[in-house]
């Protein structure tokens, strides 16, 4: 294994850790809004790290471009859908959690 | 156990689960979901069994059939859902009763 | 190498168990909304399974149709149900032991049949590979869909059309009131629609040599139209009447015309090899538009009228 392999392995594992944290948040947080927050924030970073790890291994710049495009699309869709879910929950009267 | 057999058995499991839910549940939306799951099981079995071929060329005929099947499934699902909405509006409940209404 | 295969095997087992677990959860969950969300997740896992089974064409179709469009259709239908409560007559859990036993026996029987099949089967792979050169395309799945077994696809397009006629004949259900879409949804749709059209064009073009083709392209285009409909664009007024009918029958009609022409010449849907590539491309373009508009019209759920005035 070369240095770049170690680097991408580290990035992939770090990305996996963020996904794990986001999922734990999704399962453990008290209400819809905090769960959405955990999921979108952590998964966006996790996916970014994974994309970076995979981009190091990519054979050509075209593949790197495609990977970045995937990340951008997921960021866009994730942020928008989180907003739509949260705003429709607010309209339906789901109260944010207060300690 | 090979990958092909594993997925073939998963397909059989999905088919059986779907069949059970289709019989047990009365709500029509759930029945439509059950038929979709059964269909997925059949498709999975079909494709998994073609992976047994030893030649380096995968057998494309079942692949094409499954793509056809997926498109037909969505069309049938759309028709079934429209029927369900009609039944629900007429009956005020999305279930079919055993007794005839007359 | 051994470690990698073990890991892959573990992934396969997890994916298979995940599929079964999701299927059980979605079929047994009390909440129908939750069941639909789980069904979409189930479709995405199915797409992964297709990739694992070396069927990328099927994976694309599943992701676009099985997970995407079916989910939208189910959600729309759930919203149209009169009572939003999830009251349903619950299954009498005790009375079903005989059924469970029978189904278990059926499953075991099917399983033993699968396990008793020969380890390897030749299939038609070699046959297709040897005839691929004369088919006009390089993707075996596209070759089967539009050349070797073109009549299947022709009949499939007819089935789509018949399903749409069925939906239309059920009368015009009360259209759900269109509330103005929020700024976020509008912006998202503005970003995604051109991109989806681009992806559809790419899938259509790539279908000749790589995974993709008319069905996947049509499904992606239909997804773009569904998004526009959800964001409140009046697509149903823009495309109605004769124009709509023309687009709907473009695919099947091109197919039938070609079938008629080839019947006189070489045989039903047997193309002369030197023109096969071009003919298949024309067919695919027509079929893509027909499939996309048919699927979007199925989502709409009623027959759009030519006039702008609301008659419902």
PDB file of N, CA and C in Angstrom, chain C residues 126-217:
ATOM      1  N   UNK C 126     -24.035 -16.648 -24.894  1.00  0.00           N
ATOM      2  CA  UNK C 126     -23.135 -16.865 -26.027  1.00  0.00           C
ATOM      3  C   UNK C 126     -23.852 -16.585 -27.337  1.00  0.00           C
ATOM      4  N   UNK C 127     -25.124 -16.999 -27.374  1.00  0.00           N
ATOM      5  CA  UNK C 127     -25.947 -16.776 -28.558  1.00  0.00           C
ATOM      6  C   UNK C 127     -26.046 -15.280 -28.882  1.00  0.00           C
ATOM      7  N   UNK C 128     -26.313 -14.510 -27.826  1.00  0.00           N
ATOM      8  CA  UNK C 128     -26.443 -13.064 -28.016  1.00  0.00           C
ATOM      9  C   UNK C 128     -25.122 -12.474 -28.457  1.00  0.00           C
ATOM     10  N   UNK C 129     -24.032 -12.917 -27.807  1.00  0.00           N
ATOM     11  CA  UNK C 129     -22.726 -12.348 -28.119  1.00  0.00           C
ATOM     12  C   UNK C 129     -22.357 -12.601 -29.578  1.00  0.00           C
ATOM     13  N   UNK C 130     -22.742 -13.771 -30.107  1.00  0.00           N
ATOM     14  CA  UNK C 130     -22.345 -14.073 -31.472  1.00  0.00           C
ATOM     15  C   UNK C 130     -23.195 -13.297 -32.480  1.00  0.00           C
ATOM     16  N   UNK C 131     -24.387 -12.854 -32.059  1.00  0.00           N
ATOM     17  CA  UNK C 131     -25.241 -12.124 -32.993  1.00  0.00           C
ATOM     18  C   UNK C 131     -25.221 -10.616 -32.763  1.00  0.00           C
ATOM     19  N   UNK C 132     -24.454 -10.184 -31.736  1.00  0.00           N
ATOM     20  CA  UNK C 132     -24.488  -8.783 -31.340  1.00  0.00           C
ATOM     21  C   UNK C 132     -24.036  -7.882 -32.485  1.00  0.00           C
ATOM     22  N   UNK C 133     -23.068  -8.368 -33.271  1.00  0.00           N
ATOM     23  CA  UNK C 133     -22.505  -7.525 -34.330  1.00  0.00           C
ATOM     24  C   UNK C 133     -23.570  -7.106 -35.332  1.00  0.00           C
ATOM     25  N   UNK C 134     -24.559  -7.974 -35.572  1.00  0.00           N
ATOM     26  CA  UNK C 134     -25.560  -7.659 -36.582  1.00  0.00           C
ATOM     27  C   UNK C 134     -26.758  -6.911 -35.998  1.00  0.00           C
ATOM     28  N   UNK C 135     -26.718  -6.614 -34.679  1.00  0.00           N
ATOM     29  CA  UNK C 135     -27.909  -6.037 -34.053  1.00  0.00           C
ATOM     30  C   UNK C 135     -27.950  -4.520 -34.170  1.00  0.00           C
ATOM     31  N   UNK C 136     -26.817  -3.904 -34.449  1.00  0.00           N
ATOM     32  CA  UNK C 136     -26.797  -2.456 -34.575  1.00  0.00           C
ATOM     33  C   UNK C 136     -26.411  -1.725 -33.312  1.00  0.00           C
ATOM     34  N   UNK C 137     -26.340  -2.416 -32.168  1.00  0.00           N
ATOM     35  CA  UNK C 137     -25.913  -1.784 -30.915  1.00  0.00           C
ATOM     36  C   UNK C 137     -24.906  -2.697 -30.234  1.00  0.00           C
ATOM     37  N   UNK C 138     -24.210  -2.155 -29.239  1.00  0.00           N
ATOM     38  CA  UNK C 138     -23.200  -2.946 -28.540  1.00  0.00           C
ATOM     39  C   UNK C 138     -23.623  -3.375 -27.151  1.00  0.00           C
ATOM     40  N   UNK C 139     -24.739  -2.834 -26.639  1.00  0.00           N
ATOM     41  CA  UNK C 139     -25.207  -3.237 -25.314  1.00  0.00           C
ATOM     42  C   UNK C 139     -26.170  -4.407 -25.484  1.00  0.00           C
ATOM     43  N   UNK C 140     -25.793  -5.580 -24.966  1.00  0.00           N
ATOM     44  CA  UNK C 140     -26.644  -6.760 -25.207  1.00  0.00           C
ATOM     45  C   UNK C 140     -28.081  -6.570 -24.749  1.00  0.00           C
ATOM     46  N   UNK C 141     -28.293  -5.831 -23.619  1.00  0.00           N
ATOM     47  CA  UNK C 141     -29.662  -5.681 -23.130  1.00  0.00           C
ATOM     48  C   UNK C 141     -30.497  -4.858 -24.119  1.00  0.00           C
ATOM     49  N   UNK C 142     -29.890  -3.777 -24.637  1.00  0.00           N
ATOM     50  CA  UNK C 142     -30.603  -2.979 -25.638  1.00  0.00           C
ATOM     51  C   UNK C 142     -30.867  -3.808 -26.888  1.00  0.00           C
ATOM     52  N   UNK C 143     -29.883  -4.626 -27.272  1.00  0.00           N
ATOM     53  CA  UNK C 143     -30.063  -5.468 -28.455  1.00  0.00           C
ATOM     54  C   UNK C 143     -31.254  -6.399 -28.260  1.00  0.00           C
ATOM     55  N   UNK C 144     -31.366  -7.003 -27.062  1.00  0.00           N
ATOM     56  CA  UNK C 144     -32.485  -7.910 -26.808  1.00  0.00           C
ATOM     57  C   UNK C 144     -33.794  -7.136 -26.808  1.00  0.00           C
ATOM     58  N   UNK C 145     -33.789  -5.961 -26.118  1.00  0.00           N
ATOM     59  CA  UNK C 145     -35.040  -5.217 -25.953  1.00  0.00           C
ATOM     60  C   UNK C 145     -35.584  -4.719 -27.277  1.00  0.00           C
ATOM     61  N   UNK C 146     -34.708  -4.231 -28.139  1.00  0.00           N
ATOM     62  CA  UNK C 146     -35.212  -3.542 -29.331  1.00  0.00           C
ATOM     63  C   UNK C 146     -34.956  -4.294 -30.620  1.00  0.00           C
ATOM     64  N   UNK C 147     -34.152  -5.351 -30.572  1.00  0.00           N
ATOM     65  CA  UNK C 147     -33.930  -6.068 -31.818  1.00  0.00           C
ATOM     66  C   UNK C 147     -34.378  -7.521 -31.714  1.00  0.00           C
ATOM     67  N   UNK C 148     -33.675  -8.308 -30.871  1.00  0.00           N
ATOM     68  CA  UNK C 148     -33.935  -9.750 -30.857  1.00  0.00           C
ATOM     69  C   UNK C 148     -35.350 -10.054 -30.382  1.00  0.00           C
ATOM     70  N   UNK C 149     -35.787  -9.332 -29.348  1.00  0.00           N
ATOM     71  CA  UNK C 149     -37.138  -9.577 -28.853  1.00  0.00           C
ATOM     72  C   UNK C 149     -37.947  -8.283 -28.887  1.00  0.00           C
ATOM     73  N   UNK C 150     -37.878  -7.605 -30.028  1.00  0.00           N
ATOM     74  CA  UNK C 150     -38.548  -6.316 -30.150  1.00  0.00           C
ATOM     75  C   UNK C 150     -40.039  -6.398 -29.902  1.00  0.00           C
ATOM     76  N   UNK C 151     -40.645  -7.541 -30.257  1.00  0.00           N
ATOM     77  CA  UNK C 151     -42.107  -7.618 -30.087  1.00  0.00           C
ATOM     78  C   UNK C 151     -42.506  -7.569 -28.624  1.00  0.00           C
ATOM     79  N   UNK C 152     -41.640  -8.061 -27.722  1.00  0.00           N
ATOM     80  CA  UNK C 152     -41.923  -7.905 -26.285  1.00  0.00           C
ATOM     81  C   UNK C 152     -42.076  -6.433 -25.933  1.00  0.00           C
ATOM     82  N   UNK C 153     -41.117  -5.637 -26.419  1.00  0.00           N
ATOM     83  CA  UNK C 153     -41.113  -4.225 -26.081  1.00  0.00           C
ATOM     84  C   UNK C 153     -42.304  -3.521 -26.713  1.00  0.00           C
ATOM     85  N   UNK C 154     -42.630  -3.919 -27.930  1.00  0.00           N
ATOM     86  CA  UNK C 154     -43.812  -3.350 -28.586  1.00  0.00           C
ATOM     87  C   UNK C 154     -45.060  -3.582 -27.736  1.00  0.00           C
ATOM     88  N   UNK C 155     -45.214  -4.840 -27.295  1.00  0.00           N
ATOM     89  CA  UNK C 155     -46.398  -5.164 -26.492  1.00  0.00           C
ATOM     90  C   UNK C 155     -46.346  -4.444 -25.144  1.00  0.00           C
ATOM     91  N   UNK C 156     -45.127  -4.261 -24.616  1.00  0.00           N
ATOM     92  CA  UNK C 156     -45.010  -3.568 -23.339  1.00  0.00           C
ATOM     93  C   UNK C 156     -45.478  -2.126 -23.450  1.00  0.00           C
ATOM     94  N   UNK C 157     -45.096  -1.473 -24.551  1.00  0.00           N
ATOM     95  CA  UNK C 157     -45.555  -0.094 -24.746  1.00  0.00           C
ATOM     96  C   UNK C 157     -47.078  -0.061 -24.835  1.00  0.00           C
ATOM     97  N   UNK C 158     -47.658  -1.105 -25.442  1.00  0.00           N
ATOM     98  CA  UNK C 158     -49.117  -1.184 -25.514  1.00  0.00           C
ATOM     99  C   UNK C 158     -49.722  -1.319 -24.109  1.00  0.00           C
ATOM    100  N   UNK C 159     -49.049  -2.129 -23.262  1.00  0.00           N
ATOM    101  CA  UNK C 159     -49.545  -2.305 -21.891  1.00  0.00           C
ATOM    102  C   UNK C 159     -49.551  -0.971 -21.158  1.00  0.00           C
ATOM    103  N   UNK C 160     -48.460  -0.191 -21.337  1.00  0.00           N
ATOM    104  CA  UNK C 160     -48.392   1.130 -20.699  1.00  0.00           C
ATOM    105  C   UNK C 160     -49.560   1.996 -21.138  1.00  0.00           C
ATOM    106  N   UNK C 161     -49.812   1.983 -22.452  1.00  0.00           N
ATOM    107  CA  UNK C 161     -50.889   2.800 -22.999  1.00  0.00           C
ATOM    108  C   UNK C 161     -52.233   2.336 -22.447  1.00  0.00           C
ATOM    109  N   UNK C 162     -52.416   1.009 -22.376  1.00  0.00           N
ATOM    110  CA  UNK C 162     -53.681   0.469 -21.860  1.00  0.00           C
ATOM    111  C   UNK C 162     -53.884   0.860 -20.401  1.00  0.00           C
ATOM    112  N   UNK C 163     -52.783   0.819 -19.615  1.00  0.00           N
ATOM    113  CA  UNK C 163     -52.901   1.208 -18.206  1.00  0.00           C
ATOM    114  C   UNK C 163     -53.346   2.661 -18.105  1.00  0.00           C
ATOM    115  N   UNK C 164     -52.776   3.505 -18.959  1.00  0.00           N
ATOM    116  CA  UNK C 164     -53.156   4.917 -18.932  1.00  0.00           C
ATOM    117  C   UNK C 164     -54.625   5.075 -19.323  1.00  0.00           C
ATOM    118  N   UNK C 165     -55.066   4.317 -20.355  1.00  0.00           N
ATOM    119  CA  UNK C 165     -56.474   4.395 -20.751  1.00  0.00           C
ATOM    120  C   UNK C 165     -57.363   3.949 -19.595  1.00  0.00           C
ATOM    121  N   UNK C 166     -56.910   2.923 -18.885  1.00  0.00           N
ATOM    122  CA  UNK C 166     -57.670   2.466 -17.725  1.00  0.00           C
ATOM    123  C   UNK C 166     -57.803   3.559 -16.683  1.00  0.00           C
ATOM    124  N   UNK C 167     -56.682   4.233 -16.400  1.00  0.00           N
ATOM    125  CA  UNK C 167     -56.712   5.319 -15.405  1.00  0.00           C
ATOM    126  C   UNK C 167     -57.648   6.429 -15.868  1.00  0.00           C
ATOM    127  N   UNK C 168     -57.549   6.770 -17.138  1.00  0.00           N
ATOM    128  CA  UNK C 168     -58.409   7.845 -17.654  1.00  0.00           C
ATOM    129  C   UNK C 168     -59.873   7.455 -17.615  1.00  0.00           C
ATOM    130  N   UNK C 169     -60.158   6.168 -17.899  1.00  0.00           N
ATOM    131  CA  UNK C 169     -61.556   5.759 -17.979  1.00  0.00           C
ATOM    132  C   UNK C 169     -62.204   5.707 -16.600  1.00  0.00           C
ATOM    133  N   UNK C 170     -61.382   5.757 -15.538  1.00  0.00           N
ATOM    134  CA  UNK C 170     -61.964   5.750 -14.197  1.00  0.00           C
ATOM    135  C   UNK C 170     -62.508   7.120 -13.833  1.00  0.00           C
ATOM    136  N   UNK C 171     -62.567   7.973 -14.797  1.00  0.00           N
ATOM    137  CA  UNK C 171     -63.167   9.273 -14.542  1.00  0.00           C
ATOM    138  C   UNK C 171     -62.170  10.221 -13.939  1.00  0.00           C
ATOM    139  N   UNK C 172     -62.577  11.463 -13.914  1.00  0.00           N
ATOM    140  CA  UNK C 172     -61.665  12.480 -13.415  1.00  0.00           C
ATOM    141  C   UNK C 172     -61.834  12.591 -11.915  1.00  0.00           C
ATOM    142  N   UNK C 173     -60.837  12.152 -11.207  1.00  0.00           N
ATOM    143  CA  UNK C 173     -60.903  12.305  -9.759  1.00  0.00           C
ATOM    144  C   UNK C 173     -60.632  13.761  -9.433  1.00  0.00           C
ATOM    145  N   UNK C 174     -61.171  14.184  -8.323  1.00  0.00           N
ATOM    146  CA  UNK C 174     -61.024  15.586  -7.951  1.00  0.00           C
ATOM    147  C   UNK C 174     -59.549  15.933  -7.878  1.00  0.00           C
ATOM    148  N   UNK C 175     -59.093  16.887  -8.697  1.00  0.00           N
ATOM    149  CA  UNK C 175     -57.685  17.230  -8.632  1.00  0.00           C
ATOM    150  C   UNK C 175     -57.360  17.882  -7.302  1.00  0.00           C
ATOM    151  N   UNK C 176     -56.268  17.463  -6.745  1.00  0.00           N
ATOM    152  CA  UNK C 176     -55.888  18.051  -5.456  1.00  0.00           C
ATOM    153  C   UNK C 176     -55.542  19.511  -5.674  1.00  0.00           C
ATOM    154  N   UNK C 177     -55.949  20.333  -4.752  1.00  0.00           N
ATOM    155  CA  UNK C 177     -55.700  21.758  -4.890  1.00  0.00           C
ATOM    156  C   UNK C 177     -54.207  22.021  -4.950  1.00  0.00           C
ATOM    157  N   UNK C 178     -53.814  22.798  -5.942  1.00  0.00           N
ATOM    158  CA  UNK C 178     -52.392  23.097  -6.073  1.00  0.00           C
ATOM    159  C   UNK C 178     -52.051  24.270  -5.186  1.00  0.00           C
ATOM    160  N   UNK C 179     -51.278  23.986  -4.171  1.00  0.00           N
ATOM    161  CA  UNK C 179     -50.823  25.097  -3.351  1.00  0.00           C
ATOM    162  C   UNK C 179     -49.496  25.572  -3.912  1.00  0.00           C
ATOM    163  N   UNK C 180     -49.229  26.860  -3.802  1.00  0.00           N
ATOM    164  CA  UNK C 180     -47.979  27.358  -4.362  1.00  0.00           C
ATOM    165  C   UNK C 180     -46.785  26.701  -3.686  1.00  0.00           C
ATOM    166  N   UNK C 181     -45.838  26.273  -4.524  1.00  0.00           N
ATOM    167  CA  UNK C 181     -44.655  25.625  -3.971  1.00  0.00           C
ATOM    168  C   UNK C 181     -43.773  26.660  -3.301  1.00  0.00           C
ATOM    169  N   UNK C 182     -43.059  26.252  -2.281  1.00  0.00           N
ATOM    170  CA  UNK C 182     -42.183  27.172  -1.564  1.00  0.00           C
ATOM    171  C   UNK C 182     -40.963  27.521  -2.394  1.00  0.00           C
ATOM    172  N   UNK C 183     -40.244  28.502  -1.907  1.00  0.00           N
ATOM    173  CA  UNK C 183     -39.061  28.981  -2.617  1.00  0.00           C
ATOM    174  C   UNK C 183     -38.024  27.867  -2.772  1.00  0.00           C
ATOM    175  N   UNK C 184     -37.871  27.068  -1.706  1.00  0.00           N
ATOM    176  CA  UNK C 184     -36.832  26.035  -1.737  1.00  0.00           C
ATOM    177  C   UNK C 184     -37.137  24.997  -2.798  1.00  0.00           C
ATOM    178  N   UNK C 185     -38.401  24.535  -2.832  1.00  0.00           N
ATOM    179  CA  UNK C 185     -38.779  23.523  -3.811  1.00  0.00           C
ATOM    180  C   UNK C 185     -38.637  24.070  -5.222  1.00  0.00           C
ATOM    181  N   UNK C 186     -39.061  25.323  -5.422  1.00  0.00           N
ATOM    182  CA  UNK C 186     -38.960  25.933  -6.744  1.00  0.00           C
ATOM    183  C   UNK C 186     -37.510  25.981  -7.204  1.00  0.00           C
ATOM    184  N   UNK C 187     -36.622  26.425  -6.299  1.00  0.00           N
ATOM    185  CA  UNK C 187     -35.212  26.518  -6.662  1.00  0.00           C
ATOM    186  C   UNK C 187     -34.641  25.142  -6.968  1.00  0.00           C
ATOM    187  N   UNK C 188     -34.992  24.157  -6.131  1.00  0.00           N
ATOM    188  CA  UNK C 188     -34.494  22.798  -6.337  1.00  0.00           C
ATOM    189  C   UNK C 188     -34.921  22.283  -7.709  1.00  0.00           C
ATOM    190  N   UNK C 189     -36.195  22.512  -8.041  1.00  0.00           N
ATOM    191  CA  UNK C 189     -36.707  22.037  -9.318  1.00  0.00           C
ATOM    192  C   UNK C 189     -36.020  22.754 -10.467  1.00  0.00           C
ATOM    193  N   UNK C 190     -35.744  24.054 -10.268  1.00  0.00           N
ATOM    194  CA  UNK C 190     -35.053  24.788 -11.327  1.00  0.00           C
ATOM    195  C   UNK C 190     -33.649  24.243 -11.569  1.00  0.00           C
ATOM    196  N   UNK C 191     -32.997  23.803 -10.499  1.00  0.00           N
ATOM    197  CA  UNK C 191     -31.672  23.200 -10.659  1.00  0.00           C
ATOM    198  C   UNK C 191     -31.773  21.817 -11.300  1.00  0.00           C
ATOM    199  N   UNK C 192     -32.726  21.033 -10.810  1.00  0.00           N
ATOM    200  CA  UNK C 192     -32.726  19.605 -11.149  1.00  0.00           C
ATOM    201  C   UNK C 192     -33.292  19.323 -12.539  1.00  0.00           C
ATOM    202  N   UNK C 193     -34.292  20.112 -12.969  1.00  0.00           N
ATOM    203  CA  UNK C 193     -34.953  19.765 -14.223  1.00  0.00           C
ATOM    204  C   UNK C 193     -33.998  19.739 -15.413  1.00  0.00           C
ATOM    205  N   UNK C 194     -33.194  20.790 -15.633  1.00  0.00           N
ATOM    206  CA  UNK C 194     -32.259  20.699 -16.765  1.00  0.00           C
ATOM    207  C   UNK C 194     -31.301  19.528 -16.631  1.00  0.00           C
ATOM    208  N   UNK C 195     -30.877  19.289 -15.384  1.00  0.00           N
ATOM    209  CA  UNK C 195     -29.936  18.200 -15.150  1.00  0.00           C
ATOM    210  C   UNK C 195     -30.580  16.854 -15.475  1.00  0.00           C
ATOM    211  N   UNK C 196     -31.847  16.685 -15.070  1.00  0.00           N
ATOM    212  CA  UNK C 196     -32.549  15.427 -15.335  1.00  0.00           C
ATOM    213  C   UNK C 196     -32.739  15.235 -16.837  1.00  0.00           C
ATOM    214  N   UNK C 197     -33.035  16.329 -17.549  1.00  0.00           N
ATOM    215  CA  UNK C 197     -33.192  16.216 -19.003  1.00  0.00           C
ATOM    216  C   UNK C 197     -31.866  15.793 -19.622  1.00  0.00           C
ATOM    217  N   UNK C 198     -30.776  16.388 -19.110  1.00  0.00           N
ATOM    218  CA  UNK C 198     -29.446  16.020 -19.604  1.00  0.00           C
ATOM    219  C   UNK C 198     -29.158  14.549 -19.339  1.00  0.00           C
ATOM    220  N   UNK C 199     -29.474  14.093 -18.113  1.00  0.00           N
ATOM    221  CA  UNK C 199     -29.231  12.689 -17.763  1.00  0.00           C
ATOM    222  C   UNK C 199     -30.054  11.774 -18.665  1.00  0.00           C
ATOM    223  N   UNK C 200     -31.313  12.163 -18.919  1.00  0.00           N
ATOM    224  CA  UNK C 200     -32.155  11.337 -19.784  1.00  0.00           C
ATOM    225  C   UNK C 200     -31.551  11.246 -21.173  1.00  0.00           C
ATOM    226  N   UNK C 201     -31.092  12.388 -21.712  1.00  0.00           N
ATOM    227  CA  UNK C 201     -30.494  12.369 -23.046  1.00  0.00           C
ATOM    228  C   UNK C 201     -29.249  11.490 -23.048  1.00  0.00           C
ATOM    229  N   UNK C 202     -28.446  11.592 -21.977  1.00  0.00           N
ATOM    230  CA  UNK C 202     -27.234  10.768 -21.894  1.00  0.00           C
ATOM    231  C   UNK C 202     -27.585   9.286 -21.861  1.00  0.00           C
ATOM    232  N   UNK C 203     -28.580   8.934 -21.029  1.00  0.00           N
ATOM    233  CA  UNK C 203     -28.965   7.519 -20.912  1.00  0.00           C
ATOM    234  C   UNK C 203     -29.459   6.995 -22.252  1.00  0.00           C
ATOM    235  N   UNK C 204     -30.226   7.829 -22.953  1.00  0.00           N
ATOM    236  CA  UNK C 204     -30.762   7.429 -24.253  1.00  0.00           C
ATOM    237  C   UNK C 204     -29.629   7.193 -25.235  1.00  0.00           C
ATOM    238  N   UNK C 205     -28.653   8.117 -25.248  1.00  0.00           N
ATOM    239  CA  UNK C 205     -27.554   8.019 -26.192  1.00  0.00           C
ATOM    240  C   UNK C 205     -26.628   6.871 -25.808  1.00  0.00           C
ATOM    241  N   UNK C 206     -26.366   6.713 -24.505  1.00  0.00           N
ATOM    242  CA  UNK C 206     -25.416   5.692 -24.067  1.00  0.00           C
ATOM    243  C   UNK C 206     -26.003   4.300 -24.196  1.00  0.00           C
ATOM    244  N   UNK C 207     -27.341   4.199 -24.277  1.00  0.00           N
ATOM    245  CA  UNK C 207     -27.983   2.891 -24.286  1.00  0.00           C
ATOM    246  C   UNK C 207     -27.474   1.967 -25.364  1.00  0.00           C
ATOM    247  N   UNK C 208     -26.929   2.526 -26.447  1.00  0.00           N
ATOM    248  CA  UNK C 208     -26.441   1.672 -27.532  1.00  0.00           C
ATOM    249  C   UNK C 208     -25.198   0.896 -27.118  1.00  0.00           C
ATOM    250  N   UNK C 209     -24.375   1.484 -26.252  1.00  0.00           N
ATOM    251  CA  UNK C 209     -23.096   0.842 -25.934  1.00  0.00           C
ATOM    252  C   UNK C 209     -22.923   0.509 -24.458  1.00  0.00           C
ATOM    253  N   UNK C 210     -23.696   1.125 -23.589  1.00  0.00           N
ATOM    254  CA  UNK C 210     -23.476   0.977 -22.151  1.00  0.00           C
ATOM    255  C   UNK C 210     -24.845   0.846 -21.487  1.00  0.00           C
ATOM    256  N   UNK C 211     -24.866   0.548 -20.192  1.00  0.00           N
ATOM    257  CA  UNK C 211     -26.158   0.484 -19.511  1.00  0.00           C
ATOM    258  C   UNK C 211     -26.961   1.764 -19.715  1.00  0.00           C
ATOM    259  N   UNK C 212     -28.225   1.610 -19.982  1.00  0.00           N
ATOM    260  CA  UNK C 212     -29.084   2.752 -20.267  1.00  0.00           C
ATOM    261  C   UNK C 212     -30.036   2.368 -21.374  1.00  0.00           C
ATOM    262  N   UNK C 213     -30.765   3.314 -21.891  1.00  0.00           N
ATOM    263  CA  UNK C 213     -31.690   3.025 -22.965  1.00  0.00           C
ATOM    264  C   UNK C 213     -32.993   3.744 -22.791  1.00  0.00           C
ATOM    265  N   UNK C 214     -33.955   3.367 -23.628  1.00  0.00           N
ATOM    266  CA  UNK C 214     -35.208   4.110 -23.691  1.00  0.00           C
ATOM    267  C   UNK C 214     -35.961   4.082 -22.370  1.00  0.00           C
ATOM    268  N   UNK C 215     -35.981   2.940 -21.693  1.00  0.00           N
ATOM    269  CA  UNK C 215     -36.793   2.840 -20.481  1.00  0.00           C
ATOM    270  C   UNK C 215     -36.229   3.700 -19.368  1.00  0.00           C
ATOM    271  N   UNK C 216     -34.911   3.604 -19.171  1.00  0.00           N
ATOM    272  CA  UNK C 216     -34.296   4.394 -18.110  1.00  0.00           C
ATOM    273  C   UNK C 216     -34.409   5.876 -18.424  1.00  0.00           C
ATOM    274  N   UNK C 217     -34.144   6.239 -19.692  1.00  0.00           N
ATOM    275  CA  UNK C 217     -34.233   7.644 -20.083  1.00  0.00           C
ATOM    276  C   UNK C 217     -35.667   8.142 -19.910  1.00  0.00           C
TER     277      UNK C 217
END
